[in-house]
Amino acid sequence: MRQFVIRCRSTPVHAERFLRTVGRAGHSEYLAHILVAGLFLAKGHREDTSVHLVLEKSRDLPRVLSISGASLGSLAGLNESSILGALADALLAGAGRGSDAVSGAGIRCRALSFERLLGELAGAPILLDKDGPDVRESAVIVDPIFVMTDHTPMPAKVRKSMISRGIARVSVGPRTLHASQVVVLLHNEMDRRASFATSRIEE
Ligand SMILES: C[S@@+](CC[C@H](N)C(=O)[O-])C[C@H]1O[C@@H](n2cnc3c(N)ncnc32)[C@H](O)[C@@H]1O
């Protein structure tokens, strides 16, 4: 199982405001790119992958939108507006403070913090960090939970505390990339490792 947790510090949880940030400071359009990179193949969904978007611009609590490749329902299309519309529908469904709702497209929306989400996910959290060790040199990663931000950096204090608590870090190269590009490279690395491991067993 692969999981991606994206901390979106400047993305509103209010459905209408969420849609209004397209092309503006909140840049919700980046989330559509992350979902396409995270959950879709040319022919089908990545059924072994979940993406959790933690939207933090809220008057009450953050909302976590969890989308699983195994249970994603049909979307009107794979374009930005259809995907963002499906996310906004899920935010509407989960608008109440203590809510836990699943939208028609199969997107779960919960009022939950980034820290609590990380505490409940099963697997090995790995922080994406351009200056961390090269992912190509890393040991086998079983059930990875790749943690990153969208375009707004992780607060320095949180990053420091995660590192001091011993969270693993990986880099996918020397350039700062968009989160969706990082997701593509991580999938590619995991796909290649899985494929080479299978071909070695068959030799
Ligand atoms: C657009 S970047 C965020 C840029 C933001 N200005 C910053 O410095 O964190 C989005 C996410 O991708 C990660 N990222 C970008 N390039 C990376 C790289 N080469 N290796 C690992 N993670 C990377 C960042 O750590 C961040 O979590």
GROMACS .gro file of C-alpha atoms and ligand atoms in nm:
model
  230
    1MET     CA    1   0.000   0.000   0.000
    2ARG     CA    2   0.131   0.346  -0.091
    3GLN     CA    3  -0.004   0.658   0.072
    4PHE     CA    4   0.058   1.026   0.011
    5VAL     CA    5  -0.025   1.289   0.272
    6ILE     CA    6  -0.026   1.643   0.136
    7ARG     CA    7  -0.041   1.925   0.387
    8CYS     CA    8  -0.222   2.217   0.224
    9ARG     CA    9  -0.179   2.505   0.466
   10SER     CA   10  -0.335   2.779   0.258
   11THR     CA   11  -0.624   2.586   0.100
   12PRO     CA   12  -0.971   2.672   0.236
   13VAL     CA   13  -1.203   2.401   0.366
   14HIS     CA   14  -1.513   2.603   0.272
   15ALA     CA   15  -1.629   2.455  -0.060
   16GLU     CA   16  -1.700   2.785  -0.237
   17ARG     CA   17  -1.380   2.950  -0.114
   18PHE     CA   18  -1.190   2.637  -0.215
   19LEU     CA   19  -1.310   2.678  -0.573
   20ARG     CA   20  -1.235   3.050  -0.567
   21THR     CA   21  -0.864   2.988  -0.498
   22VAL     CA   22  -0.805   2.840  -0.843
   23GLY     CA   23  -0.520   3.044  -0.992
   24ARG     CA   24  -0.488   3.251  -0.671
   25ALA     CA   25  -0.286   3.225  -0.350
   26GLY     CA   26  -0.455   2.902  -0.232
   27HIS     CA   27  -0.389   2.738  -0.573
   28SER     CA   28  -0.639   2.456  -0.530
   29GLU     CA   29  -0.570   2.359  -0.893
   30TYR     CA   30  -0.244   2.198  -0.774
   31LEU     CA   31  -0.454   1.942  -0.588
   32ALA     CA   32  -0.613   1.823  -0.913
   33HIS     CA   33  -0.263   1.765  -1.054
   34ILE     CA   34  -0.162   1.573  -0.741
   35LEU     CA   35  -0.469   1.347  -0.766
   36VAL     CA   36  -0.406   1.267  -1.132
   37ALA     CA   37  -0.040   1.187  -1.058
   38GLY     CA   38  -0.125   0.991  -0.744
   39LEU     CA   39  -0.424   0.781  -0.844
   40PHE     CA   40  -0.446   0.744  -1.221
   41LEU     CA   41  -0.271   0.530  -1.479
   42ALA     CA   42  -0.323   0.555  -1.853
   43LYS     CA   43  -0.562   0.262  -1.821
   44GLY     CA   44  -0.728   0.260  -1.482
   45HIS     CA   45  -0.666   0.360  -1.122
   46ARG     CA   46  -0.377   0.282  -0.893
   47GLU     CA   47  -0.572   0.052  -0.665
   48ASP     CA   48  -0.283   0.021  -0.415
   49THR     CA   49  -0.265   0.394  -0.347
   50SER     CA   50  -0.444   0.649  -0.130
   51VAL     CA   51  -0.401   1.026  -0.125
   52HIS     CA   52  -0.490   1.230   0.183
   53LEU     CA   53  -0.522   1.607   0.137
   54VAL     CA   54  -0.513   1.800   0.464
   55LEU     CA   55  -0.679   2.138   0.404
   56GLU     CA   56  -0.593   2.376   0.686
   57LYS     CA   57  -0.745   2.716   0.610
   58SER     CA   58  -1.049   2.685   0.832
   59ARG     CA   59  -1.250   2.875   1.091
   60ASP     CA   60  -1.284   2.557   1.297
   61LEU     CA   61  -1.093   2.241   1.216
   62PRO     CA   62  -0.885   2.122   0.922
   63ARG     CA   63  -1.053   1.877   0.686
   64VAL     CA   64  -0.888   1.565   0.550
   65LEU     CA   65  -1.002   1.452   0.206
   66SER     CA   66  -0.904   1.086   0.158
   67ILE     CA   67  -0.919   0.939  -0.188
   68SER     CA   68  -0.837   0.576  -0.254
   69GLY     CA   69  -0.758   0.439  -0.599
   70ALA     CA   70  -0.948   0.123  -0.503
   71SER     CA   71  -1.277   0.296  -0.422
   72LEU     CA   72  -1.269   0.615  -0.628
   73GLY     CA   73  -1.606   0.653  -0.800
   74SER     CA   74  -1.660   0.800  -1.141
   75LEU     CA   75  -1.563   1.161  -1.207
   76ALA     CA   76  -1.718   1.378  -1.478
   77GLY     CA   77  -1.373   1.393  -1.642
   78LEU     CA   78  -1.003   1.401  -1.569
   79ASN     CA   79  -0.979   1.775  -1.615
   80GLU     CA   80  -0.906   2.027  -1.337
   81SER     CA   81  -1.262   2.155  -1.306
   82SER     CA   82  -1.421   1.808  -1.273
   83ILE     CA   83  -1.168   1.697  -1.013
   84LEU     CA   84  -1.190   2.021  -0.815
   85GLY     CA   85  -1.571   2.003  -0.835
   86ALA     CA   86  -1.560   1.650  -0.688
   87LEU     CA   87  -1.333   1.773  -0.405
   88ALA     CA   88  -1.567   2.069  -0.338
   89ASP     CA   89  -1.867   1.829  -0.323
   90ALA     CA   90  -1.681   1.622  -0.063
   91LEU     CA   91  -1.605   1.939   0.140
   92LEU     CA   92  -1.975   2.028   0.134
   93ALA     CA   93  -2.069   1.677   0.249
   94GLY     CA   94  -1.820   1.703   0.538
   95ALA     CA   95  -1.891   2.064   0.634
   96GLY     CA   96  -2.008   1.994   0.992
   97ARG     CA   97  -1.754   2.017   1.276
   98GLY     CA   98  -1.757   1.651   1.378
   99SER     CA   99  -1.849   1.513   1.041
  100ASP     CA  100  -1.720   1.206   0.862
  101ALA     CA  101  -1.884   1.184   0.521
  102VAL     CA  102  -1.824   1.006   0.192
  103SER     CA  103  -1.926   1.190  -0.125
  104GLY     CA  104  -2.087   1.039  -0.434
  105ALA     CA  105  -1.743   1.011  -0.598
  106GLY     CA  106  -1.615   0.808  -0.301
  107ILE     CA  107  -1.409   1.087  -0.141
  108ARG     CA  108  -1.408   1.075   0.239
  109CYS     CA  109  -1.410   1.408   0.425
  110ARG     CA  110  -1.328   1.427   0.795
  111ALA     CA  111  -1.255   1.703   1.045
  112LEU     CA  112  -0.906   1.591   1.148
  113SER     CA  113  -0.564   1.747   1.200
  114PHE     CA  114  -0.244   1.662   1.013
  115GLU     CA  115  -0.090   1.519   1.333
  116ARG     CA  116  -0.392   1.298   1.413
  117LEU     CA  117  -0.406   1.171   1.056
  118LEU     CA  118  -0.038   1.069   1.068
  119GLY     CA  119  -0.101   0.900   1.404
  120GLU     CA  120  -0.378   0.683   1.264
  121LEU     CA  121  -0.229   0.573   0.930
  122ALA     CA  122  -0.057   0.233   0.921
  123GLY     CA  123   0.284   0.237   0.751
  124ALA     CA  124   0.619   0.413   0.752
  125PRO     CA  125   0.605   0.797   0.733
  126ILE     CA  126   0.870   0.947   0.506
  127LEU     CA  127   0.921   1.321   0.474
  128LEU     CA  128   0.993   1.455   0.126
  129ASP     CA  129   1.291   1.684   0.151
  130LYS     CA  130   1.503   1.806  -0.139
  131ASP     CA  131   1.809   1.803   0.090
  132GLY     CA  132   1.743   1.455   0.231
  133PRO     CA  133   1.909   1.128   0.122
  134ASP     CA  134   1.850   1.022  -0.240
  135VAL     CA  135   1.544   0.795  -0.271
  136ARG     CA  136   1.750   0.573  -0.505
  137GLU     CA  137   1.987   0.494  -0.219
  138SER     CA  138   1.709   0.418   0.031
  139ALA     CA  139   1.637   0.071   0.165
  140VAL     CA  140   1.321  -0.116   0.068
  141ILE     CA  141   1.024   0.093   0.171
  142VAL     CA  142   0.731  -0.117   0.290
  143ASP     CA  143   0.392   0.058   0.310
  144PRO     CA  144   0.534   0.407   0.264
  145ILE     CA  145   0.341   0.715   0.376
  146PHE     CA  146   0.501   0.996   0.177
  147VAL     CA  147   0.449   1.328   0.354
  148MET     CA  148   0.479   1.660   0.173
  149THR     CA  149   0.324   2.001   0.132
  150ASP     CA  150   0.164   2.166  -0.169
  151HIS     CA  151   0.319   2.503  -0.258
  152THR     CA  152   0.327   2.636   0.102
  153PRO     CA  153   0.629   2.504   0.295
  154MET     CA  154   0.597   2.295   0.610
  155PRO     CA  155   0.639   2.519   0.919
  156ALA     CA  156   1.011   2.503   1.010
  157LYS     CA  157   0.922   2.401   1.367
  158VAL     CA  158   0.711   2.104   1.250
  159ARG     CA  159   0.978   1.991   1.003
  160LYS     CA  160   1.245   2.010   1.274
  161SER     CA  161   1.031   1.820   1.523
  162MET     CA  162   0.952   1.545   1.268
  163ILE     CA  163   1.323   1.505   1.193
  164SER     CA  164   1.418   1.504   1.562
  165ARG     CA  165   1.157   1.230   1.622
  166GLY     CA  166   1.345   1.020   1.364
  167ILE     CA  167   1.112   1.035   1.060
  168ALA     CA  168   1.296   0.914   0.748
  169ARG     CA  169   1.359   1.172   0.475
  170VAL     CA  170   1.405   1.124   0.103
  171SER     CA  171   1.491   1.346  -0.190
  172VAL     CA  172   1.391   1.283  -0.551
  173GLY     CA  173   1.661   1.512  -0.690
  174PRO     CA  174   1.839   1.844  -0.659
  175ARG     CA  175   1.564   2.072  -0.800
  176THR     CA  176   1.255   2.193  -0.613
  177LEU     CA  177   0.962   2.037  -0.796
  178HIS     CA  178   0.584   2.070  -0.779
  179ALA     CA  179   0.427   1.820  -0.541
  180SER     CA  180   0.257   1.641  -0.835
  181GLN     CA  181   0.597   1.594  -1.004
  182VAL     CA  182   0.740   1.451  -0.681
  183VAL     CA  183   0.447   1.205  -0.668
  184VAL     CA  184   0.516   1.088  -1.025
  185LEU     CA  185   0.884   1.025  -0.946
  186LEU     CA  186   0.804   0.837  -0.624
  187HIS     CA  187   0.551   0.613  -0.801
  188ASN     CA  188   0.806   0.549  -1.075
  189GLU     CA  189   1.073   0.454  -0.821
  190MET     CA  190   0.833   0.218  -0.638
  191ASP     CA  191   0.702   0.069  -0.965
  192ARG     CA  192   1.053  -0.001  -1.091
  193ARG     CA  193   1.161  -0.160  -0.763
  194ALA     CA  194   0.853  -0.382  -0.758
  195SER     CA  195   0.902  -0.481  -1.122
  196PHE     CA  196   1.276  -0.555  -1.085
  197ALA     CA  197   1.211  -0.756  -0.768
  198THR     CA  198   0.954  -0.971  -0.954
  199SER     CA  199   1.183  -1.026  -1.253
  200ARG     CA  200   1.469  -1.131  -1.021
  201ILE     CA  201   1.243  -1.387  -0.852
  202GLU     CA  202   1.148  -1.526  -1.196
  203GLU     CA  203   1.514  -1.557  -1.314
  204LIG     C1  204   0.644   2.288  -0.447
  204LIG     S1  205   0.724   2.199  -0.319
  204LIG     C2  206   0.712   2.314  -0.190
  204LIG     C3  207   0.793   2.431  -0.217
  204LIG     C4  208   0.810   2.514  -0.096
  204LIG     N1  209   0.855   2.646  -0.139
  204LIG     C5  210   0.915   2.451  -0.003
  204LIG     O1  211   1.029   2.496  -0.002
  204LIG     O2  212   0.880   2.356   0.072
  204LIG     C6  213   0.607   2.081  -0.269
  204LIG     C7  214   0.660   1.965  -0.190
  204LIG     O3  215   0.746   1.892  -0.272
  204LIG     C8  216   0.862   1.858  -0.200
  204LIG     N2  217   0.973   1.858  -0.294
  204LIG     C9  218   0.994   1.942  -0.396
  204LIG     N3  219   1.107   1.909  -0.462
  204LIG    C10  220   1.157   1.800  -0.400
  204LIG    C11  221   1.271   1.718  -0.421
  204LIG     N4  222   1.358   1.743  -0.517
  204LIG     N5  223   1.290   1.610  -0.339
  204LIG    C12  224   1.201   1.585  -0.239
  204LIG     N6  225   1.092   1.659  -0.215
  204LIG    C13  226   1.070   1.765  -0.292
  204LIG    C14  227   0.878   1.967  -0.095
  204LIG     O4  228   0.951   1.917   0.011
  204LIG    C15  229   0.735   2.000  -0.063
  204LIG     O5  230   0.689   1.918   0.042
   0.00000   0.00000   0.00000
